[in-house]
Coordinates of C-alpha atoms in Angstrom, one line a residue:
M1 CA 73.7 -26.3 168.5
S2 CA 76.2 -28.7 170.6
T3 CA 76.8 -25.2 172.9
L4 CA 73.0 -25.6 174.4
I5 CA 73.3 -29.5 175.5
P6 CA 75.7 -28.4 178.8
I7 CA 72.9 -26.3 180.5
T8 CA 70.8 -28.1 179.1
R9 CA 71.4 -31.1 181.0
A10 CA 72.9 -29.4 183.9
H11 CA 69.4 -27.9 184.6
A12 CA 68.0 -31.4 183.9
L13 CA 65.9 -30.1 180.5
E14 CA 66.5 -32.4 178.9
R15 CA 63.0 -34.0 178.2
T16 CA 61.2 -30.5 177.6
A17 CA 64.3 -30.1 174.8
Q18 CA 62.8 -33.3 173.6
R19 CA 59.6 -32.1 173.6
R20 CA 60.6 -28.0 171.6
V21 CA 62.8 -30.1 169.2
D22 CA 59.4 -32.3 168.4
S23 CA 57.7 -29.6 167.2
S24 CA 60.5 -27.9 165.7
L25 CA 61.0 -31.4 163.4
Q26 CA 57.6 -30.9 163.4
R27 CA 57.1 -27.3 161.4
V28 CA 60.7 -28.0 160.1
L29 CA 59.0 -30.8 158.2
T30 CA 55.7 -29.4 157.1
A31 CA 58.0 -26.4 155.6
G32 CA 60.1 -28.6 153.7
F33 CA 56.4 -30.6 151.9
R34 CA 55.8 -27.2 151.2
L35 CA 59.3 -25.8 149.5
D36 CA 60.0 -29.7 147.7
M37 CA 56.1 -28.5 146.2
L38 CA 57.4 -25.5 145.7
G39 CA 60.4 -26.8 144.3
G40 CA 57.9 -29.5 141.9
R41 CA 56.4 -26.4 140.7
F42 CA 59.4 -24.1 140.2
G43 CA 61.3 -27.2 138.0
A44 CA 58.1 -27.7 135.7
L45 CA 57.6 -24.0 134.8
S46 CA 61.5 -23.5 133.9
W47 CA 61.4 -27.0 131.9
I48 CA 58.3 -25.4 130.4
L49 CA 60.5 -22.2 130.0
L50 CA 63.0 -24.0 128.5
N51 CA 61.7 -25.8 125.8
V52 CA 59.3 -23.3 124.6
M53 CA 62.4 -21.6 124.2
A54 CA 64.5 -24.2 122.7
V55 CA 61.3 -24.5 119.6
A56 CA 61.2 -21.4 119.4
F57 CA 65.0 -21.6 118.4
L58 CA 64.4 -24.5 116.1
S59 CA 61.7 -22.9 114.5
G60 CA 63.9 -20.2 114.0
S61 CA 66.5 -22.0 113.0
A62 CA 64.5 -24.6 110.6
L63 CA 62.9 -21.4 108.6
V64 CA 66.1 -20.0 108.1
A65 CA 67.4 -23.0 106.4
Y66 CA 64.0 -23.2 104.7
Y67 CA 65.0 -20.1 103.3
G68 CA 68.6 -20.6 102.9
L69 CA 68.9 -17.2 104.8
F70 CA 73.1 -16.7 106.5
G71 CA 74.2 -20.3 104.4
I72 CA 73.0 -22.2 107.5
S73 CA 71.8 -25.9 106.5
P74 CA 69.3 -28.3 107.5
G75 CA 72.5 -30.2 108.9
D76 CA 73.2 -27.0 111.3
V77 CA 69.9 -27.1 112.6
V78 CA 70.0 -30.9 114.1
M79 CA 72.6 -30.4 115.1
I80 CA 72.2 -26.6 117.5
S81 CA 68.8 -28.3 118.2
T82 CA 70.4 -31.5 119.7
F83 CA 72.9 -28.6 121.5
F84 CA 69.9 -26.8 122.9
T85 CA 68.5 -30.2 124.0
G86 CA 71.3 -31.1 125.8
L87 CA 72.0 -27.3 128.3
T88 CA 68.3 -27.6 128.8
A89 CA 68.3 -30.4 130.9
S90 CA 71.9 -29.5 131.9
L91 CA 70.4 -26.5 133.5
T92 CA 66.9 -28.1 135.2
A93 CA 68.9 -30.5 136.0
L94 CA 71.2 -28.3 138.3
L95 CA 68.2 -25.4 139.2
N96 CA 66.5 -28.5 140.7
L97 CA 70.0 -29.5 142.7
M98 CA 71.1 -26.8 144.2
P99 CA 68.2 -26.4 147.1
I100 CA 69.4 -29.8 147.7
V101 CA 72.9 -29.4 148.1
S102 CA 72.2 -27.1 150.4
R103 CA 70.6 -28.6 152.3
G104 CA 72.3 -31.0 152.6
L105 CA 75.9 -29.1 153.7
E106 CA 73.4 -28.1 156.9
S107 CA 72.8 -31.7 157.8
V108 CA 76.3 -32.5 157.4
R109 CA 77.3 -29.4 160.1
S110 CA 74.8 -30.6 162.4
V111 CA 75.8 -34.3 162.2
G112 CA 79.0 -33.7 162.4
E113 CA 78.3 -31.7 166.0
V114 CA 76.0 -34.2 167.6
L115 CA 78.9 -37.2 166.4
Q116 CA 81.5 -34.3 168.3
A117 CA 79.7 -34.1 171.6
P118 CA 80.5 -36.0 174.5
D119 CA 78.3 -39.6 175.4
L120 CA 75.6 -38.2 177.7
E121 CA 75.6 -40.1 181.1
V122 CA 73.4 -43.7 181.8
N123 CA 70.5 -42.7 184.2
E124 CA 68.4 -45.9 184.2
G125 CA 68.1 -47.7 187.0
K126 CA 69.5 -45.8 189.3
T127 CA 68.2 -44.4 192.9
D128 CA 66.0 -40.8 192.4
A129 CA 67.3 -37.6 194.4
G130 CA 64.6 -37.8 196.5
E131 CA 64.3 -34.2 198.3
V132 CA 67.8 -33.0 198.7
T133 CA 69.2 -30.5 201.4
G134 CA 72.0 -29.5 199.8
S135 CA 74.7 -31.0 202.1
F136 CA 78.0 -32.8 200.3
T137 CA 81.1 -35.1 201.7
F138 CA 83.4 -34.9 199.1
D139 CA 85.5 -38.0 199.7
A140 CA 89.5 -38.1 198.7
V141 CA 87.8 -37.2 195.3
G142 CA 90.5 -37.4 192.4
F143 CA 89.5 -37.3 188.7
R144 CA 91.2 -37.4 185.3
Y145 CA 90.4 -37.2 182.0
P146 CA 91.0 -39.4 179.3
D147 CA 94.2 -39.6 178.3
A148 CA 95.1 -36.8 179.9
A149 CA 98.8 -37.3 182.2
E150 CA 97.6 -36.2 185.4
H151 CA 94.5 -35.7 187.4
S152 CA 93.0 -32.4 187.5
V153 CA 91.4 -33.3 190.7
R154 CA 93.4 -35.4 193.3
D155 CA 92.6 -36.4 197.1
F156 CA 90.3 -33.7 197.4
S157 CA 88.3 -34.6 201.1
L158 CA 86.1 -31.0 202.2
S159 CA 82.0 -31.3 203.9
V160 CA 79.6 -28.5 202.3
R161 CA 77.1 -28.2 205.4
A162 CA 73.6 -27.6 203.2
G163 CA 73.4 -23.7 202.6
E164 CA 76.8 -23.1 202.9
T165 CA 79.0 -20.9 200.3
V166 CA 82.7 -22.0 199.4
A167 CA 84.3 -20.3 197.3
L168 CA 86.7 -22.6 195.1
V169 CA 89.7 -19.9 194.0
G170 CA 93.1 -20.8 192.4
G171 CA 95.3 -20.0 188.9
S172 CA 94.8 -21.3 186.1
G173 CA 94.8 -25.5 185.7
A174 CA 94.4 -25.9 190.2
G175 CA 91.0 -28.3 189.4
K176 CA 88.4 -25.1 189.8
S177 CA 86.6 -25.7 186.8
T178 CA 86.5 -30.2 187.1
V179 CA 85.0 -29.5 190.7
L180 CA 82.7 -27.6 189.6
N181 CA 81.7 -30.0 186.8
L182 CA 81.7 -32.9 189.7
V183 CA 79.6 -31.3 191.6
I184 CA 76.7 -30.8 188.7
G185 CA 77.5 -34.2 187.6
F186 CA 78.8 -33.6 183.7
I187 CA 81.8 -36.0 185.1
R188 CA 82.3 -38.6 187.6
P189 CA 84.8 -39.0 189.8
T190 CA 87.3 -41.6 188.6
A191 CA 88.6 -41.8 192.1
G192 CA 86.7 -41.5 195.6
R193 CA 83.3 -41.0 195.5
I194 CA 80.9 -37.8 196.0
L195 CA 77.6 -38.2 198.5
L196 CA 74.8 -35.8 198.4
D197 CA 72.8 -36.5 202.0
G198 CA 75.0 -39.2 202.9
E199 CA 74.1 -41.1 198.8
D200 CA 76.5 -42.2 197.5
I201 CA 75.6 -39.3 194.6
A202 CA 77.3 -41.9 191.0
G203 CA 74.6 -44.3 192.3
L204 CA 71.9 -41.8 191.9
D205 CA 69.7 -40.2 189.0
L206 CA 71.1 -37.5 188.1
R207 CA 68.5 -36.0 186.1
T208 CA 66.3 -36.3 189.4
Y209 CA 69.2 -34.1 191.7
R210 CA 69.3 -31.5 188.3
K211 CA 65.9 -30.8 189.2
F212 CA 67.2 -28.9 192.1
L213 CA 70.2 -27.3 190.7
S214 CA 70.7 -24.1 189.0
V215 CA 74.0 -22.8 186.8
V216 CA 75.2 -19.5 186.4
P217 CA 78.1 -19.5 184.1
Q218 CA 79.9 -17.0 182.7
E219 CA 78.1 -16.5 179.5
S220 CA 74.9 -17.7 180.0
I221 CA 72.9 -19.5 176.8
L222 CA 69.5 -18.5 176.1
F223 CA 66.8 -19.7 174.2
E224 CA 65.5 -18.4 171.2
G225 CA 61.8 -17.9 172.0
S226 CA 60.3 -14.6 175.0
I227 CA 62.2 -13.5 178.0
R228 CA 59.0 -15.4 179.9
E229 CA 60.1 -18.2 177.8
N230 CA 63.2 -18.4 178.9
V231 CA 62.5 -17.4 182.4
S232 CA 60.5 -20.0 183.2
Y233 CA 61.9 -22.6 180.9
G234 CA 61.6 -26.5 181.8
M235 CA 59.3 -25.5 184.5
D236 CA 56.0 -28.4 185.2
G237 CA 53.3 -26.4 183.8
E238 CA 52.2 -22.5 183.2
V239 CA 54.7 -20.2 185.7
P240 CA 51.4 -17.1 186.9
D241 CA 53.2 -13.7 185.9
E242 CA 53.3 -12.3 189.7
R243 CA 55.9 -15.6 190.3
I244 CA 58.3 -14.1 186.9
R245 CA 57.9 -10.5 187.7
E246 CA 58.9 -11.3 191.0
A247 CA 62.4 -13.6 189.7
L248 CA 62.6 -10.0 187.3
A249 CA 62.8 -7.6 189.9
A250 CA 64.8 -9.4 192.3
A251 CA 67.4 -10.3 189.6
N252 CA 67.3 -6.9 188.9
A253 CA 65.6 -6.8 184.9
L254 CA 62.2 -6.1 185.5
E255 CA 63.5 -2.1 184.7
F256 CA 65.1 -3.3 180.7
V257 CA 62.1 -6.2 180.3
D258 CA 59.3 -3.3 181.3
R259 CA 60.9 -0.9 179.0
M260 CA 60.9 -3.1 176.1
P261 CA 57.8 -3.3 173.5
Q262 CA 56.8 -6.3 174.1
G263 CA 57.7 -7.1 177.8
V264 CA 57.9 -10.0 178.8
E265 CA 56.9 -11.9 175.3
T266 CA 59.5 -9.7 173.3
V267 CA 62.1 -12.5 171.5
V268 CA 65.7 -12.8 172.5
G269 CA 66.5 -14.3 169.4
A270 CA 68.8 -17.1 169.2
R271 CA 71.2 -17.0 171.9
G272 CA 70.0 -14.0 173.6
A273 CA 71.7 -11.8 170.4
R274 CA 69.3 -8.7 171.4
L275 CA 70.4 -8.5 174.8
S276 CA 73.3 -6.7 176.0
G277 CA 75.5 -9.1 178.7
G278 CA 74.3 -8.2 181.6
Q279 CA 70.8 -8.3 180.8
K280 CA 71.3 -12.5 179.5
Q281 CA 73.0 -12.8 183.5
R282 CA 70.1 -11.5 184.6
L283 CA 68.0 -13.6 183.0
A284 CA 70.1 -16.5 184.1
I285 CA 69.4 -15.3 187.6
A286 CA 65.4 -15.0 187.3
R287 CA 65.8 -17.9 185.4
A288 CA 67.0 -19.6 188.5
L289 CA 65.6 -17.7 191.0
V290 CA 62.3 -19.6 189.5
R291 CA 63.2 -22.6 189.9
D292 CA 64.0 -22.4 193.6
P293 CA 67.6 -24.2 193.7
K294 CA 68.5 -26.1 196.3
V295 CA 72.0 -25.6 195.1
L296 CA 73.5 -23.3 193.1
V297 CA 76.9 -23.2 190.6
L298 CA 78.3 -20.2 189.6
D299 CA 81.3 -20.6 187.2
E300 CA 82.7 -16.4 186.4
A301 CA 79.6 -15.4 186.5
T302 CA 80.1 -11.6 186.7
S303 CA 84.3 -11.5 185.1
A304 CA 82.9 -10.6 181.2
L305 CA 80.9 -7.1 182.7
D306 CA 81.5 -4.3 182.6
N307 CA 81.5 -2.5 186.3
Q308 CA 78.6 -1.0 186.1
S309 CA 76.6 -4.0 184.5
E310 CA 78.4 -6.4 187.2
A311 CA 76.9 -4.1 190.0
L312 CA 73.8 -4.7 189.2
V313 CA 74.9 -8.4 188.8
Q314 CA 76.6 -9.0 191.7
E315 CA 73.5 -7.8 193.9
A316 CA 71.8 -10.1 192.1
L317 CA 73.6 -13.4 193.1
E318 CA 73.5 -12.5 196.8
R319 CA 69.6 -12.5 197.0
L320 CA 70.1 -16.2 195.1
M321 CA 72.6 -16.6 197.3
R322 CA 70.6 -16.9 200.1
G323 CA 69.8 -20.5 202.1
R324 CA 71.3 -21.9 199.0
T325 CA 74.1 -24.3 198.9
V326 CA 76.3 -22.7 196.7
F327 CA 79.8 -23.7 194.8
V328 CA 81.0 -20.9 193.5
V329 CA 84.0 -19.8 191.3
A330 CA 85.4 -16.4 190.6
H331 CA 88.3 -14.1 190.1
R332 CA 87.1 -10.6 191.5
L333 CA 87.1 -10.3 195.6
S334 CA 84.0 -8.6 195.7
T335 CA 81.8 -12.0 195.2
I336 CA 84.2 -14.7 197.4
Q337 CA 85.1 -12.3 201.1
H338 CA 81.1 -13.0 202.0
A339 CA 81.3 -16.7 201.1
D340 CA 81.5 -19.3 204.3
R341 CA 84.7 -20.6 202.9
I342 CA 87.2 -20.5 200.2
V343 CA 88.7 -23.0 199.5
V344 CA 92.2 -22.9 197.9
M345 CA 93.2 -25.4 195.2
D346 CA 96.7 -26.2 193.6
R347 CA 97.8 -28.7 191.0
G348 CA 94.1 -30.0 191.6
R349 CA 94.9 -30.4 195.6
L350 CA 93.4 -28.3 198.2
V351 CA 96.2 -26.5 199.9
E352 CA 94.1 -24.1 202.9
V353 CA 90.6 -23.1 203.7
G354 CA 89.3 -20.5 205.9
T355 CA 87.3 -17.9 205.4
H356 CA 88.6 -14.6 203.8
E357 CA 89.5 -12.6 206.8
E358 CA 91.4 -16.3 208.2
L359 CA 92.8 -16.8 205.1
L360 CA 94.8 -12.4 205.1
A361 CA 96.3 -13.7 208.3
G362 CA 97.7 -16.4 207.3
T363 CA 100.9 -17.6 205.1
G364 CA 99.0 -20.0 202.9
P365 CA 99.0 -19.3 198.8
Y366 CA 95.9 -16.6 199.1
A367 CA 97.6 -14.2 201.4
T368 CA 100.7 -14.5 199.9
T369 CA 99.8 -14.7 195.5
L370 CA 96.4 -15.1 194.5
Q371 CA 94.5 -12.5 196.3
P372 CA 97.1 -9.5 195.7
R373 CA 98.1 -11.3 192.1
A374 CA 94.7 -12.6 191.0
Y375 CA 92.3 -10.4 192.5
S376 CA 91.0 -7.4 192.1
R377 CA 88.3 -5.1 193.8

């Protein structure tokens, strides 16, 4: 459950998710009532059956004692009756307790996930983002996670034009993912500031900003429901079939969707369990296309795919990136070499910036270390 929270927050879908949860809770409440009714009937039937067996056993024992068979005395009958009464009560209580224990354990697990999840941001009283064009200014931004000894990002300064694609590269722990989380608004700078279209992002209601944002993570998370519901998830009102099919076609997903028995009405299963990794990524791209975002965040969107799936996803990503401000983290040269600018990071610092050709012509870490060792075609 908690793994779905980040993707919901990143797309400003909290209220939509809340409505879905409320609807699900109502269905659970109805189902629970029916289950309790069934449990009550089962308990009553089991109590009747056990007591009928007890009466039959007691009657048989009384007859045996009356005729003096097998050496059974009236005292033995009383003892057996008392034992059977206690056994019946214990079995009935155990049968009634089993479904309660089962539901209780599941509730404990669910509550535990929520309690262990990080606190969500506070947006009340802040300014609406209004219309977003997608220009960013990072002004000496720094960030350190609680209880961490070192800053994950320090003195990070960068201006990003609207519609520009910026690729973040660097070794493990360089701070790339932290920068993406700062862009999405999952975390706030502990030093410096981030300006969105000239406005300090710290003063914005992030829910209104995220309506202009889409995220395609390494492993796309799909929700229980149909392909249509996943692609149009979070959109206001009914999305026309034509728009959904256009998005699926642009994401190279329409072909495999049309081959499915129910087409766009096909249920994908929990977290897209019935689809391959490449198919899930293409549906995530289609969802982003339907939203038509101004800002796009790609976090290792092709790293977990085979070559054939990567080619289809990469082609779809190129369509998605056109005319949008894009922040991309990738380990494949084919993904980053066409970025407008490549930002090289090391230990949380920005060490060099330039195009692929400019950085290769220099003597910095991109040309000497990162490009030949960490990136492949």
